[in-house]
Coordinates of C-alpha atoms in Angstrom, one line a residue:
X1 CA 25.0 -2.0 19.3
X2 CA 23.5 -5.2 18.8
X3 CA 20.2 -4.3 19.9
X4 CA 20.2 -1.6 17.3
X5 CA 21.6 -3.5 14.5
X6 CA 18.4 -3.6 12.4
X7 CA 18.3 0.4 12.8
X8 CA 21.6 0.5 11.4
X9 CA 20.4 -1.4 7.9
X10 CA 17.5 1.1 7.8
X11 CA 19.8 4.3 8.4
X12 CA 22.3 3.5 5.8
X13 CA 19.6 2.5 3.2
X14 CA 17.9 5.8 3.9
X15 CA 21.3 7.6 3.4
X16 CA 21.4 6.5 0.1
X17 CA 18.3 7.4 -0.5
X18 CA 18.4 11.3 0.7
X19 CA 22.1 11.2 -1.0
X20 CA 22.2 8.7 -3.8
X21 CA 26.5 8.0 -4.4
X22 CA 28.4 8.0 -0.9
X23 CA 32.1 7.3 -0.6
X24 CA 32.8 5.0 2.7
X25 CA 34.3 8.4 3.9
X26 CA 31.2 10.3 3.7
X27 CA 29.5 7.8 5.5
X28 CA 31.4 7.7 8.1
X29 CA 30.7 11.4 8.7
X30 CA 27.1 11.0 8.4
X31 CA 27.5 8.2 11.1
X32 CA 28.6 10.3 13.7
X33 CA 26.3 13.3 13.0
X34 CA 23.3 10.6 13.2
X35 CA 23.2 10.6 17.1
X36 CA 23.3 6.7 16.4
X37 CA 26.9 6.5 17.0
X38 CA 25.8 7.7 20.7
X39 CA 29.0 9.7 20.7
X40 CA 31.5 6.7 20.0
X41 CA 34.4 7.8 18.5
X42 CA 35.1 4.9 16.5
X43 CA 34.8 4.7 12.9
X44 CA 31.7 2.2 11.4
X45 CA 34.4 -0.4 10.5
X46 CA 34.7 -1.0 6.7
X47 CA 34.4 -4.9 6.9
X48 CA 31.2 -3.8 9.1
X49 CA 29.6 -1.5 6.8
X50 CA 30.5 -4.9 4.1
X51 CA 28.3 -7.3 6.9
X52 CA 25.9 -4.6 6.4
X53 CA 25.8 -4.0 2.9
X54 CA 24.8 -8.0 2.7
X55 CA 22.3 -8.0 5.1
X56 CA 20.5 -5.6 3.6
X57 CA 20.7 -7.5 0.5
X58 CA 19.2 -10.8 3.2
X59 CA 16.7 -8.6 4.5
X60 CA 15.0 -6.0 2.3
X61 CA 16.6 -7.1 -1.3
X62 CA 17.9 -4.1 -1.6
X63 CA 21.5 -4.1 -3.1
X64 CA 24.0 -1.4 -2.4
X65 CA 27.0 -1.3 -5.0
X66 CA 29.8 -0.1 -5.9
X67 CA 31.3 2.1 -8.5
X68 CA 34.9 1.5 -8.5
X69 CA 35.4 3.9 -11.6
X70 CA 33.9 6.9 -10.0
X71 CA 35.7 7.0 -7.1
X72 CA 35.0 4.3 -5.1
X73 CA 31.3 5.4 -4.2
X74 CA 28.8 3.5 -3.1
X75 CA 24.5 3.7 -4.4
X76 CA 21.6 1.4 -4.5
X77 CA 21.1 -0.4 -7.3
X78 CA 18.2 0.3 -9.1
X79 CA 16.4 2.5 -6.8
X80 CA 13.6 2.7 -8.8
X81 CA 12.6 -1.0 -8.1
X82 CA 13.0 -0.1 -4.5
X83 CA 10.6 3.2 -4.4
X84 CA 8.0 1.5 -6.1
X85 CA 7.5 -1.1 -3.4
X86 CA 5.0 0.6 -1.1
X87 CA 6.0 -2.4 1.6
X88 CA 9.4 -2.0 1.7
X89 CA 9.4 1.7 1.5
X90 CA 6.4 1.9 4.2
X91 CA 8.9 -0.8 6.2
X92 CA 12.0 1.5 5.7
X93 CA 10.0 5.0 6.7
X94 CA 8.5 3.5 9.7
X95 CA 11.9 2.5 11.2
X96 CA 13.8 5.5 9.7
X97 CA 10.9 7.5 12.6
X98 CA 11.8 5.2 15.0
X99 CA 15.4 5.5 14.6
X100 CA 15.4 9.5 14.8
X101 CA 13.2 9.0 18.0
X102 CA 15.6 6.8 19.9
X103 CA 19.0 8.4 19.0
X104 CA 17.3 11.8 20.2
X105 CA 15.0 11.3 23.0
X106 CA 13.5 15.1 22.5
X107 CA 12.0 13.9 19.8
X108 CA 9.7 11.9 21.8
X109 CA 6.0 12.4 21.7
X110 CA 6.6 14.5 19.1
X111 CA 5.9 12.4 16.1
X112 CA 2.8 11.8 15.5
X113 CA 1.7 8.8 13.6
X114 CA -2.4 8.0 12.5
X115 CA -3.3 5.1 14.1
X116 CA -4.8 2.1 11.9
X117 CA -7.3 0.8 14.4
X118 CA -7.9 -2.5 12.4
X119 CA -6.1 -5.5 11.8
X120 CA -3.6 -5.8 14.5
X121 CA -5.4 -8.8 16.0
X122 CA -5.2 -11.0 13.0
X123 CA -2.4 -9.5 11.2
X124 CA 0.3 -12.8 12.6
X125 CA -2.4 -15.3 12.3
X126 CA -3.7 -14.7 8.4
X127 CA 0.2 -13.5 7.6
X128 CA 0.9 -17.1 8.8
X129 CA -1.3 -19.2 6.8
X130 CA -0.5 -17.1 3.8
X131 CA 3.2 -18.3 4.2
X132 CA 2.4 -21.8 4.8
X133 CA -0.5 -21.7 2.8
X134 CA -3.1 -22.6 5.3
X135 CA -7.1 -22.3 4.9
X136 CA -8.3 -19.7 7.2
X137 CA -11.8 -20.4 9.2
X138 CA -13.2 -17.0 9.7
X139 CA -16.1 -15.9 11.5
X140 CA -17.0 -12.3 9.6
X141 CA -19.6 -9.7 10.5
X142 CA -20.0 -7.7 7.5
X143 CA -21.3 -3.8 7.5
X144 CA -25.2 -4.3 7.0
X145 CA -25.3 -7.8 7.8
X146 CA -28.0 -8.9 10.1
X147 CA -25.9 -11.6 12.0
X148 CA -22.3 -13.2 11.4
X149 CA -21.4 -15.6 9.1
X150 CA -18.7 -18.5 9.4
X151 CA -16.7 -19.8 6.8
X152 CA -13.1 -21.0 5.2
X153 CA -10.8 -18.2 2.9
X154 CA -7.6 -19.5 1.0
X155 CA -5.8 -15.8 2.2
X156 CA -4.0 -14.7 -0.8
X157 CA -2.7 -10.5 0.4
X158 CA -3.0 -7.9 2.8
X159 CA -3.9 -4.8 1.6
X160 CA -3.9 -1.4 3.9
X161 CA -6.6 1.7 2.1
X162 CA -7.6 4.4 4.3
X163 CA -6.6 3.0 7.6
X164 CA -8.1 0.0 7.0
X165 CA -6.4 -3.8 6.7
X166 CA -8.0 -5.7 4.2
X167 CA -7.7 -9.9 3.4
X168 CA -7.9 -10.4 -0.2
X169 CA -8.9 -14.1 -0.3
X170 CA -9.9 -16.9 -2.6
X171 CA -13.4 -18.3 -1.2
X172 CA -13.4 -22.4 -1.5
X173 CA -17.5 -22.3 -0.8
X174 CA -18.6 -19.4 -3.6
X175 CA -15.7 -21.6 -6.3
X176 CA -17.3 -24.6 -6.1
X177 CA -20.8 -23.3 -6.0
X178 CA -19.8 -21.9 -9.4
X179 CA -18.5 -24.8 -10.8
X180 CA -21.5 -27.0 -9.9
X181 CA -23.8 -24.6 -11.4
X182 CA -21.6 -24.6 -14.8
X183 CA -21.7 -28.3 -14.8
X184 CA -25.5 -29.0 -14.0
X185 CA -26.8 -25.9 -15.7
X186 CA -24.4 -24.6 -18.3
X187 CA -22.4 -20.8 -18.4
X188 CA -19.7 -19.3 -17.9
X189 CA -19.5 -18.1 -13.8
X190 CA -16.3 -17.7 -12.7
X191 CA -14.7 -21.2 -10.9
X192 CA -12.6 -18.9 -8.9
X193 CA -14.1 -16.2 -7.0
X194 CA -12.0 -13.6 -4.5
X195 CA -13.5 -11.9 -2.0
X196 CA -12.0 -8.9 0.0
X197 CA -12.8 -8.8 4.1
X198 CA -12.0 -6.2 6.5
X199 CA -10.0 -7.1 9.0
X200 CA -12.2 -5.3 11.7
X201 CA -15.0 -7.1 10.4
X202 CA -13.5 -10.2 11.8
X203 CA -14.9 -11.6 15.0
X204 CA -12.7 -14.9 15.4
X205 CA -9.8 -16.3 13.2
X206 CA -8.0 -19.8 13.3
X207 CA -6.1 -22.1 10.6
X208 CA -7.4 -25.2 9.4
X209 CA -5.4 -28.6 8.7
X210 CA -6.6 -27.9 5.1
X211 CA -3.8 -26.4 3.2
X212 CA -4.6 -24.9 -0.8
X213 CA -2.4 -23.7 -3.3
X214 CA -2.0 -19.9 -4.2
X215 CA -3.1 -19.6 -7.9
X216 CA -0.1 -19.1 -10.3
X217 CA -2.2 -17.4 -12.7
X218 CA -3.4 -14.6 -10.5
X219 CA -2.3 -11.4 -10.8
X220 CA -2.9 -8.7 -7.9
X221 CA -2.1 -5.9 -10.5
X222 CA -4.6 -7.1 -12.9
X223 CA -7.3 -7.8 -10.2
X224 CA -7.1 -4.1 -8.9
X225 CA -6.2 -2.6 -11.9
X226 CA -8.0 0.9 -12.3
X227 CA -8.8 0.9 -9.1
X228 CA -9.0 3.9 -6.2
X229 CA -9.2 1.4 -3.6
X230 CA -10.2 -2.0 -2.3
X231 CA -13.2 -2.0 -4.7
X232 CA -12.5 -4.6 -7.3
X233 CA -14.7 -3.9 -10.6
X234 CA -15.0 -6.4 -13.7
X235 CA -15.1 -3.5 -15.9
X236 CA -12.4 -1.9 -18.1
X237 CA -10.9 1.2 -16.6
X238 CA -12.5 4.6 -18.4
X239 CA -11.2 8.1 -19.0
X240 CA -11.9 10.6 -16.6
X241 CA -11.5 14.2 -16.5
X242 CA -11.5 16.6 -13.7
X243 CA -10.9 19.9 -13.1
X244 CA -9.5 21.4 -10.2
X245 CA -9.8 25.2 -8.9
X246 CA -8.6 26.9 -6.2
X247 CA -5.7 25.0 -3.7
X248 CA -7.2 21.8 -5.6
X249 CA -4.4 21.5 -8.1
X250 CA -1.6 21.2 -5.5
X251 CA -3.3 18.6 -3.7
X252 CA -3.7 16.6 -6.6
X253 CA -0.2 17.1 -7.7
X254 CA 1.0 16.1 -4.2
X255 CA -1.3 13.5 -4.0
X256 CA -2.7 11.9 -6.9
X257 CA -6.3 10.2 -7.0
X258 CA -4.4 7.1 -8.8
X259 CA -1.5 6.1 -10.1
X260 CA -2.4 6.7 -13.4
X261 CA -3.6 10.2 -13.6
X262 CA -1.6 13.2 -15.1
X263 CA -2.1 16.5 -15.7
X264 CA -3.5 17.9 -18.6
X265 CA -1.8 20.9 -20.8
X266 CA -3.5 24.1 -19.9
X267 CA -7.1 24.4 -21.9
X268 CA -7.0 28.2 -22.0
X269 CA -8.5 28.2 -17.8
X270 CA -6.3 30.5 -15.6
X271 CA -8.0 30.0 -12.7
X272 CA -8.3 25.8 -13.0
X273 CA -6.0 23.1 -13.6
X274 CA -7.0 19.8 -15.9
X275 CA -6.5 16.3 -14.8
X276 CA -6.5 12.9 -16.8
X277 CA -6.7 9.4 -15.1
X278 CA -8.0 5.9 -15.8
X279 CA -10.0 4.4 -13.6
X280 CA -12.9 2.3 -12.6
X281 CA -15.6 4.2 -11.4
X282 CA -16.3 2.4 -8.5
X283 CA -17.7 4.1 -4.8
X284 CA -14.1 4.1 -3.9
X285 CA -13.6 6.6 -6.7
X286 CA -16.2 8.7 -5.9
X287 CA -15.8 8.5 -2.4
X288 CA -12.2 10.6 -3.5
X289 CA -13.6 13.3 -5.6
X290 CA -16.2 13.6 -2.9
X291 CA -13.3 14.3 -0.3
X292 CA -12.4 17.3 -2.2
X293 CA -15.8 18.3 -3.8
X294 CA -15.9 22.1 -3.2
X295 CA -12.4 22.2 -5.5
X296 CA -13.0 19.6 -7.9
X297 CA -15.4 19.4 -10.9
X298 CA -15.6 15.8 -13.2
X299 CA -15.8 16.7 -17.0
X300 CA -15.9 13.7 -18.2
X301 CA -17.3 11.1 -19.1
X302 CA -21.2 12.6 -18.4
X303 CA -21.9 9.0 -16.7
X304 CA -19.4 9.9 -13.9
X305 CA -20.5 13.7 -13.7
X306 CA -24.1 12.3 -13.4
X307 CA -23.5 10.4 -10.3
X308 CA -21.6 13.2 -9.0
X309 CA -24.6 15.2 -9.2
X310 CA -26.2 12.2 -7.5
X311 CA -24.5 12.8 -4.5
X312 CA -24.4 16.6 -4.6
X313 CA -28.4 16.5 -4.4
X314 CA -28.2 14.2 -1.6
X315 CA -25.9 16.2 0.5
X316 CA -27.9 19.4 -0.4
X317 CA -31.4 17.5 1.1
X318 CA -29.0 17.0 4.4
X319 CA -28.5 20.9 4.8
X320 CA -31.4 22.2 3.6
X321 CA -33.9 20.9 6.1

């Protein structure tokens, strides 16, 4: 039982979820159907399930009340909060597998998870320095790049896109290169630039004595706002219009291109379905319409459509030789 104690936070929060209001009852019942109970007969003890409603709380912030005027049941608060929170939720669905895996052992080998190939070697070491708010000395081998290079990052997030871990960091050398040149030759560069390295990219990795102070002013929202991945632009996000034809619509619906987009009211097309979103149209972008390119078709604006019809001509000169 104690071994399995952190499963049991997970399983109750992910009753709640699937459920929403449970009375102490009801959970019990779903206890012993779980296959977690491994066939005791005892109840989950109510001052238990109480130890557990508050390390939960410890744990993943989430709070599970009570609603003593409708019949004594039991929700999370504010589960909106709680989906929203991609870390927490990829945290909670991760374990939620691995709990269904161990209380039925048929299950094993039989859910099957894509690997992320990058990042596992460095994940503890940046992690680390981010909560003690150590410089990082990295020695990076970017895609292109001739030879590696070695240098210092203040590590600021971890970001996962497309199976790949990504460090965004504040870089101490390009800041104060920035700063000199404002002071000796005038303008306006930025004095603090932040760079985003691939994890994989990373040939060695060890903290400094140096220690920095995470920016209060930056905001990781603002930094990627608009964005369809890692790609950080400068520019203000822009309208774009797609439309989608065959199984395209359902995928999009399923699985939106970005946060932002919605769906469009029909435009008289009963064969095609209209899709808004605002983004930056950077390579990550395209890189997503290109992943579904036989069932998607950009509208708008005709700068977007243009490169789209970029890289259509270049995958044509592939296959036609």
């Amino acid at each position: 039982m104690a071994a399995n104690i952190f499963g049991r936070y997970v399983w109750l929060i992910e009753q709640f979820r699937r459920y929403d209001r449970l009375t102490y009852e009801e959970i019990n019942d779903l206890w012993h159907k779980s296959g977690l109970s491994y066939g005791d007969k005892d109840n989950l003890a109510l001052r238990t399930f109480h130890n557990h409603r508050k390390a939960i709380f410890d744990i993943f912030e989430v709070e599970i009340a009570c609603d003593t005027k409708g019949g004594y049941k039991y929700f999370i608060n504010n589960p909106k909060e709680l989906e929203s929170d991609n870390l927490r939720i990829w945290l909670i669905d991760s374990y939620t597998a691995m709990n269904q895996i161990q209380a039925d052992r048929k299950l094993k080998g039989r859910i099957i998870f894509e690997n992320v190939p990058s990042g596992h070697k460095w994940f503890d070491v940046i992690t680390d320095a981010m909560r003690n708010n150590q410089v990082l000395h990295i020695t990076h081998h970017g895609f292109g790049k001739s030879e590696a290079w070695n240098f210092d990052i203040e590590p600021y997030y971890l970001k996962v896109v497309k199976r790949r871990w990504y460090v965004l960091a504040r870089s101490p050398y390009y800041s104060e290169l920035n700063r000199k040149k404002n002071k000796e030759k005038g303008g306006d560069r930025p004095e603090n630039v932040y760079m985003v390295y691939a994890l994989d990219r990373i040939l060695d990795c060890h903290p400094t004595d140096t220690t920095f102070h995470m920016r209060e002013d930056f905001d990781i929202n603002e930094y990627f706002r608009g964005c369809c991945g890692i790609i950080h632009s400068d520019e203000a996000p822009i309208k774009v219009v797609v439309k989608a034809y065959h199984g395209g619509p359902d995928y999009l619906r399923t699985l939106p291109l970005h946060e932002s987009q919605r769906e469009l009211v029909s435009l008289n097309d009963d064969e095609a379905s209209y899709f808004e979103l605002e983004v930056c149209p950077t390579y990550d972008l395209y890189q997503s319409l290109l992943a579904q390119a036989d069932q998607i078709e950009v509208i708008e604006p005709e700068s977007v459509r243009r490169q789209m019809q970029n890289f259509t001509k270049n995958l044509m000169s592939y296959y036609n030789k």
